[in-house]
Structure formats: C-alpha cells, structure tokens
Amino acid sequence: EVQLLESGGGLVQPGGSLRLSCAATGFSFNNYAMGWVRQAPGKGLEWVASITGDVDVTGYADSVKGRFTISRDDSKNTLYLQMNNLRAGDTARYYCAKDTGAGISGWFQTWGRGTLVTVSS
Amino acid sequence: QPVLTQPTSLSTSPGASARLTCTLRSGLSLGTYRVFWYQQKPESPPRYLLSYYSDSSKHQGSGVSNRFTGSKDASSNSGILVISGVQSEDEADYYCMIWHSGAVVFGEGTKLTVL
C-alpha cells in the first residue's frame, strides 16, 4: 500500500525556518515526481513545489520561490521542504503528494494527511 | 482574473445529478489541457477523483465510483464534473486543477451541499 507520512510542522516565528519531511512507503520512490501542496485554514488548495523523479528538476509557486527548497533523498525514500523566511501567510497544512510519473504534472493520486505549520509571534 | 474559476457553492438533492464547472481564463484554450478533479471532505486530505483530456484520454481514480464523470464544454471553455445519483457522502469540496505554464494550478473549489 502506498503511504505518505509528513512530519516537521509546528509553531515558528515570522522570519524563522522549518524543514518538513515526507516518508514514503509502498512504491519505488525514486521513479516518481513528488510535490507539496498547502491549504491555509478555511481556504483552498495551493501548489507549493514539485521535484522530478529522475534528474531532480524542481518547480515552485511564485509565492515561495527563493524562500522554499524542495529536495529528496531516494536512499531514505524521503521528500523534504526547507522553508526559510517564513511569513504569516505561510500558515497552512502542508500535504505531501505523489505524482503519477517521473515528470512533474500535478497528477497527484496519493496524498499524505499533512502537517500543520503555524507562523506567528 | 484567475486561471481557473469555480462556483463557490452548489446545492443538490439526494438522487439528483450535480454538475460542477471549472472555467478556464479567457485567452486560454481548454482543448490543450488535461483537467484533474479532487474531492476533499472535512478533516481529510484531498482525494484524486479523475482526469479528463478527451473521450479517448481520460482516467478514473482507483476505487472512484463511476457516478463521477469528467468532460469538457468547449462553448464555455470549462471542465465539467458530473456526479450522478448524488448521495449524502458526496457532500464535500471539489477542486479542479491543470498544469499551466510550468505550474500546478488549482481552482478555488466548489462546496457541494446535499440537502
């Protein structure tokens, strides 16, 4: 069974940093692109970033470009999101999602349950 | 103007059909996009329902009822999700999505209420 388990969320002050992790099981992790999608309280879904499954090409939403970095460790079957210079507007539940192939398409057929990030002083 | 526009809410009765729309911004051609649909219930992650490009290129999510059907309406430049025989369990938020200009773009979501 394909499973994604996010961790690393919490309360952080504006300007601070946080690293999210997503542990993947049940599939050949290195063969698939992965992504992060967030959802602010009471709001809709917003794509954050994705990374390909082969040559580690990345893509970012304009709202996080230059502040967030997506990466992966295929030896650990783990996806990461390094978040720097956090703002109140980054407060959201962050979901890890598995893309359908090695390339980035947003075709997320499997999602984790998410981890909550709160940016507040 | 957003890339994708969805009605904020839609109400329907049990057993009826619900037609959810996802309108592409003027100037963009729907024919070049695969439209994805996700369902989200309270306190749960999104669930992939289906994707639609054309009648010969469509995909139903694993375990998703065939009561959920995707299509396109060229006249309104919209992706369509039809839920037939609506059940109370279908009450949820529904999001459409496309891959556009190197980014994943979600619509703002439609809250479906089953009265």
CSV table of C-alpha atoms in Angstrom, one decimal:
chain,number,residue,atom,x,y,z
A,1,GLU,CA,0.0,0.0,0.0
A,2,VAL,CA,1.3,3.4,-1.0
A,3,GLN,CA,1.7,5.7,2.1
A,4,LEU,CA,3.0,9.1,2.7
A,5,LEU,CA,3.7,10.4,6.2
A,6,GLU,CA,4.5,14.1,6.8
A,7,SER,CA,6.3,15.4,9.8
A,8,GLY,CA,8.2,18.5,10.9
A,9,GLY,CA,5.4,21.0,11.3
A,10,GLY,CA,4.9,23.3,14.2
A,11,LEU,CA,4.9,26.9,15.5
A,12,VAL,CA,7.6,29.2,14.2
A,13,GLN,CA,8.1,32.9,14.4
A,14,PRO,CA,8.0,35.2,11.4
A,15,GLY,CA,11.3,35.1,9.7
A,16,GLY,CA,12.1,31.7,11.0
A,17,SER,CA,12.8,28.4,9.3
A,18,LEU,CA,11.4,24.9,9.3
A,19,ARG,CA,12.0,21.7,7.5
A,20,LEU,CA,9.2,19.4,6.6
A,21,SER,CA,9.7,15.7,5.8
A,22,CYS,CA,7.6,13.1,4.0
A,23,ALA,CA,8.4,9.5,4.4
A,24,ALA,CA,7.2,7.3,1.5
A,25,THR,CA,6.5,3.6,1.5
A,26,GLY,CA,4.9,1.1,-0.7
A,27,PHE,CA,6.3,2.2,-4.1
A,28,SER,CA,9.6,2.8,-5.9
A,29,PHE,CA,10.1,6.3,-4.6
A,30,ASN,CA,13.0,7.2,-7.0
A,31,ASN,CA,10.7,6.6,-10.0
A,32,TYR,CA,8.2,9.3,-9.2
A,33,ALA,CA,7.9,13.0,-9.0
A,34,MET,CA,6.7,14.3,-5.7
A,35,GLY,CA,5.1,17.6,-4.6
A,36,TRP,CA,4.0,19.7,-1.7
A,37,VAL,CA,0.5,21.3,-1.6
A,38,ARG,CA,-0.7,23.5,1.2
A,39,GLN,CA,-4.0,24.6,2.5
A,40,ALA,CA,-4.4,27.7,4.7
A,41,PRO,CA,-7.2,27.4,7.4
A,42,GLY,CA,-10.5,27.6,5.7
A,43,LYS,CA,-9.0,28.1,2.3
A,44,GLY,CA,-8.4,26.2,-0.9
A,45,LEU,CA,-5.5,24.1,-2.2
A,46,GLU,CA,-2.3,25.8,-3.3
A,47,TRP,CA,0.6,24.1,-5.0
A,48,VAL,CA,3.9,24.9,-3.4
A,49,ALA,CA,6.6,22.9,-5.1
A,50,SER,CA,7.4,19.7,-7.0
A,51,ILE,CA,10.5,17.7,-7.9
A,52,THR,CA,11.0,15.2,-10.7
A,53,GLY,CA,11.8,11.6,-10.0
A,54,ASP,CA,14.9,11.3,-12.1
A,55,VAL,CA,17.1,14.3,-12.7
A,56,ASP,CA,15.7,16.3,-9.7
A,57,VAL,CA,14.3,19.2,-11.7
A,58,THR,CA,12.3,21.4,-9.4
A,59,GLY,CA,9.4,23.8,-9.8
A,60,TYR,CA,8.0,26.4,-7.3
A,61,ALA,CA,5.0,28.6,-6.9
A,62,ASP,CA,5.8,32.3,-7.2
A,63,SER,CA,4.7,32.8,-3.6
A,64,VAL,CA,7.5,30.7,-2.2
A,65,LYS,CA,10.2,31.0,-4.9
A,66,GLY,CA,13.5,32.0,-3.3
A,67,ARG,CA,12.4,31.1,0.2
A,68,PHE,CA,11.5,27.4,0.0
A,69,THR,CA,13.6,24.5,-1.3
A,70,ILE,CA,12.2,21.1,-2.2
A,71,SER,CA,14.6,18.1,-2.2
A,72,ARG,CA,14.6,14.4,-1.9
A,73,ASP,CA,16.8,11.6,-0.6
A,74,ASP,CA,16.0,8.5,-2.6
A,75,SER,CA,18.2,6.3,-0.3
A,76,LYS,CA,15.8,7.2,2.5
A,77,ASN,CA,12.6,7.3,0.5
A,78,THR,CA,12.0,10.8,1.9
A,79,LEU,CA,10.9,14.1,0.5
A,80,TYR,CA,11.8,17.4,2.1
A,81,LEU,CA,10.7,21.0,2.1
A,82,GLN,CA,13.1,23.5,3.6
A,83,MET,CA,11.1,26.7,4.4
A,84,ASN,CA,13.1,29.9,5.2
A,85,ASN,CA,12.0,33.5,6.0
A,86,LEU,CA,8.5,32.3,6.9
A,87,ARG,CA,5.6,34.7,6.9
A,88,ALA,CA,2.2,34.6,8.5
A,89,GLY,CA,0.7,33.9,5.1
A,90,ASP,CA,2.6,30.6,5.0
A,91,THR,CA,0.4,29.3,7.8
A,92,ALA,CA,-1.2,26.2,6.4
A,93,ARG,CA,-1.4,22.4,6.5
A,94,TYR,CA,1.2,21.1,4.1
A,95,TYR,CA,0.4,17.9,2.2
A,96,CYS,CA,3.0,15.7,0.5
A,97,ALA,CA,1.7,14.1,-2.7
A,98,LYS,CA,2.9,11.5,-5.2
A,99,ASP,CA,2.8,12.4,-8.9
A,100,THR,CA,1.9,9.8,-11.5
A,101,GLY,CA,5.2,9.5,-13.3
A,102,ALA,CA,8.8,10.7,-13.1
A,103,GLY,CA,7.9,14.1,-14.6
A,104,ILE,CA,6.0,16.9,-12.8
A,105,SER,CA,2.4,17.0,-13.9
A,106,GLY,CA,0.4,17.7,-10.7
A,107,TRP,CA,-1.4,14.4,-11.2
A,108,PHE,CA,-1.4,13.6,-7.5
A,109,GLN,CA,-3.1,10.3,-7.0
A,110,THR,CA,-1.8,9.7,-3.5
A,111,TRP,CA,-1.7,12.3,-0.6
A,112,GLY,CA,-0.4,12.2,2.9
A,113,ARG,CA,-2.5,13.5,5.8
A,114,GLY,CA,-0.5,16.7,6.1
A,115,THR,CA,1.5,18.5,8.8
A,116,LEU,CA,0.4,21.9,10.2
A,117,VAL,CA,2.7,24.9,10.0
A,118,THR,CA,1.8,28.0,12.1
A,119,VAL,CA,3.8,31.2,11.6
A,120,SER,CA,3.1,33.5,14.5
A,121,SER,CA,4.9,35.6,17.1
B,1,GLN,CA,-8.7,37.0,-13.4
B,2,PRO,CA,-7.8,33.6,-12.0
B,3,VAL,CA,-6.6,30.9,-14.4
B,4,LEU,CA,-9.4,28.6,-13.1
B,5,THR,CA,-12.8,29.7,-11.8
B,6,GLN,CA,-15.2,27.5,-9.9
B,7,PRO,CA,-18.5,28.4,-8.4
B,8,THR,CA,-18.2,28.8,-4.6
B,9,SER,CA,-21.1,26.6,-3.8
B,10,LEU,CA,-23.6,24.2,-5.3
B,11,SER,CA,-26.6,22.6,-3.7
B,12,THR,CA,-28.4,19.5,-4.8
B,13,SER,CA,-30.8,16.8,-3.6
B,14,PRO,CA,-30.1,13.1,-3.0
B,15,GLY,CA,-30.5,11.1,-6.1
B,16,ALA,CA,-30.2,14.1,-8.4
B,17,SER,CA,-27.2,14.9,-10.6
B,18,ALA,CA,-24.7,17.7,-9.7
B,19,ARG,CA,-22.8,19.5,-12.5
B,20,LEU,CA,-19.6,21.2,-11.3
B,21,THR,CA,-17.9,23.6,-13.6
B,22,CYS,CA,-14.3,24.8,-13.9
B,23,THR,CA,-13.9,27.7,-16.3
B,24,LEU,CA,-10.5,28.4,-17.9
B,25,ARG,CA,-9.5,32.1,-18.1
B,26,SER,CA,-10.3,33.8,-21.4
B,27,GLY,CA,-7.5,33.5,-23.9
B,28,LEU,CA,-6.5,30.0,-22.8
B,29,SER,CA,-7.7,27.1,-24.8
B,30,LEU,CA,-9.3,24.3,-22.8
B,31,GLY,CA,-8.5,21.8,-25.6
B,32,THR,CA,-4.8,21.8,-24.7
B,33,TYR,CA,-5.3,20.9,-21.0
B,34,ARG,CA,-6.0,17.8,-19.1
B,35,VAL,CA,-8.3,18.7,-16.2
B,36,PHE,CA,-8.0,17.0,-12.9
B,37,TRP,CA,-10.6,16.8,-10.2
B,38,TYR,CA,-10.1,16.3,-6.5
B,39,GLN,CA,-12.6,15.8,-3.6
B,40,GLN,CA,-11.9,16.9,-0.1
B,41,LYS,CA,-14.0,16.1,3.0
B,42,PRO,CA,-13.6,17.9,6.3
B,43,GLU,CA,-10.5,17.0,8.2
B,44,SER,CA,-9.3,14.8,5.4
B,45,PRO,CA,-6.6,15.2,2.7
B,46,PRO,CA,-7.7,15.7,-0.9
B,47,ARG,CA,-8.7,12.6,-2.9
B,48,TYR,CA,-8.0,12.2,-6.6
B,49,LEU,CA,-11.2,11.5,-8.5
B,50,LEU,CA,-10.5,11.6,-12.2
B,51,SER,CA,-8.8,13.4,-15.0
B,52,TYR,CA,-10.2,14.3,-18.5
B,53,TYR,CA,-8.5,15.3,-21.7
B,54,SER,CA,-10.8,13.8,-24.3
B,55,ASP,CA,-13.2,10.9,-24.5
B,56,SER,CA,-10.2,8.8,-25.6
B,57,SER,CA,-7.9,10.1,-22.9
B,58,LYS,CA,-9.4,10.0,-19.5
B,59,HIS,CA,-8.7,8.3,-16.2
B,60,GLN,CA,-10.8,7.3,-13.3
B,61,GLY,CA,-9.1,7.2,-9.9
B,62,SER,CA,-8.7,3.9,-8.1
B,63,GLY,CA,-11.9,3.0,-6.3
B,64,VAL,CA,-13.7,6.0,-7.6
B,65,SER,CA,-17.4,5.3,-8.4
B,66,ASN,CA,-18.5,5.6,-12.0
B,67,ARG,CA,-21.1,8.0,-10.7
B,68,PHE,CA,-18.3,10.6,-11.1
B,69,THR,CA,-17.7,11.6,-14.8
B,70,GLY,CA,-15.5,14.1,-16.4
B,71,SER,CA,-15.9,16.1,-19.6
B,72,LYS,CA,-15.3,19.4,-21.3
B,73,ASP,CA,-17.7,22.1,-22.6
B,74,ALA,CA,-15.9,24.0,-25.3
B,75,SER,CA,-18.7,26.6,-25.6
B,76,SER,CA,-17.9,27.8,-22.1
B,77,ASN,CA,-14.3,26.8,-22.0
B,78,SER,CA,-15.0,24.7,-19.0
B,79,GLY,CA,-14.0,21.4,-17.5
B,80,ILE,CA,-17.1,19.6,-16.1
B,81,LEU,CA,-17.5,17.1,-13.3
B,82,VAL,CA,-20.9,15.4,-13.1
B,83,ILE,CA,-21.9,13.4,-10.1
B,84,SER,CA,-24.9,11.3,-10.9
B,85,GLY,CA,-27.3,9.9,-8.2
B,86,VAL,CA,-25.8,12.2,-5.6
B,87,GLN,CA,-25.5,10.7,-2.2
B,88,SER,CA,-25.0,12.4,1.2
B,89,GLU,CA,-21.5,11.1,1.3
B,90,ASP,CA,-20.7,13.2,-1.8
B,91,GLU,CA,-21.0,16.4,0.3
B,92,ALA,CA,-17.5,17.8,0.1
B,93,ASP,CA,-15.3,20.4,-1.5
B,94,TYR,CA,-14.3,19.8,-5.1
B,95,TYR,CA,-11.2,21.2,-6.8
B,96,CYS,CA,-10.2,21.3,-10.4
B,97,MET,CA,-6.6,21.5,-11.4
B,98,ILE,CA,-4.5,21.9,-14.5
B,99,TRP,CA,-0.8,22.1,-15.4
B,100,HIS,CA,-0.2,25.6,-16.8
B,101,SER,CA,3.0,27.4,-17.7
B,102,GLY,CA,5.2,25.2,-15.6
B,103,ALA,CA,3.0,25.3,-12.5
B,104,VAL,CA,0.2,23.3,-10.9
B,105,VAL,CA,-2.9,25.5,-10.8
B,106,PHE,CA,-5.9,24.7,-8.6
B,107,GLY,CA,-9.3,26.2,-8.9
B,108,GLU,CA,-10.7,27.9,-5.7
B,109,GLY,CA,-13.0,25.0,-5.1
B,110,THR,CA,-16.8,24.3,-5.0
B,111,LYS,CA,-18.6,23.3,-1.8
B,112,LEU,CA,-21.2,20.8,-2.7
B,113,THR,CA,-24.1,20.6,-0.3
B,114,VAL,CA,-26.5,17.7,-0.4
B,115,LEU,CA,-29.8,18.9,1.0
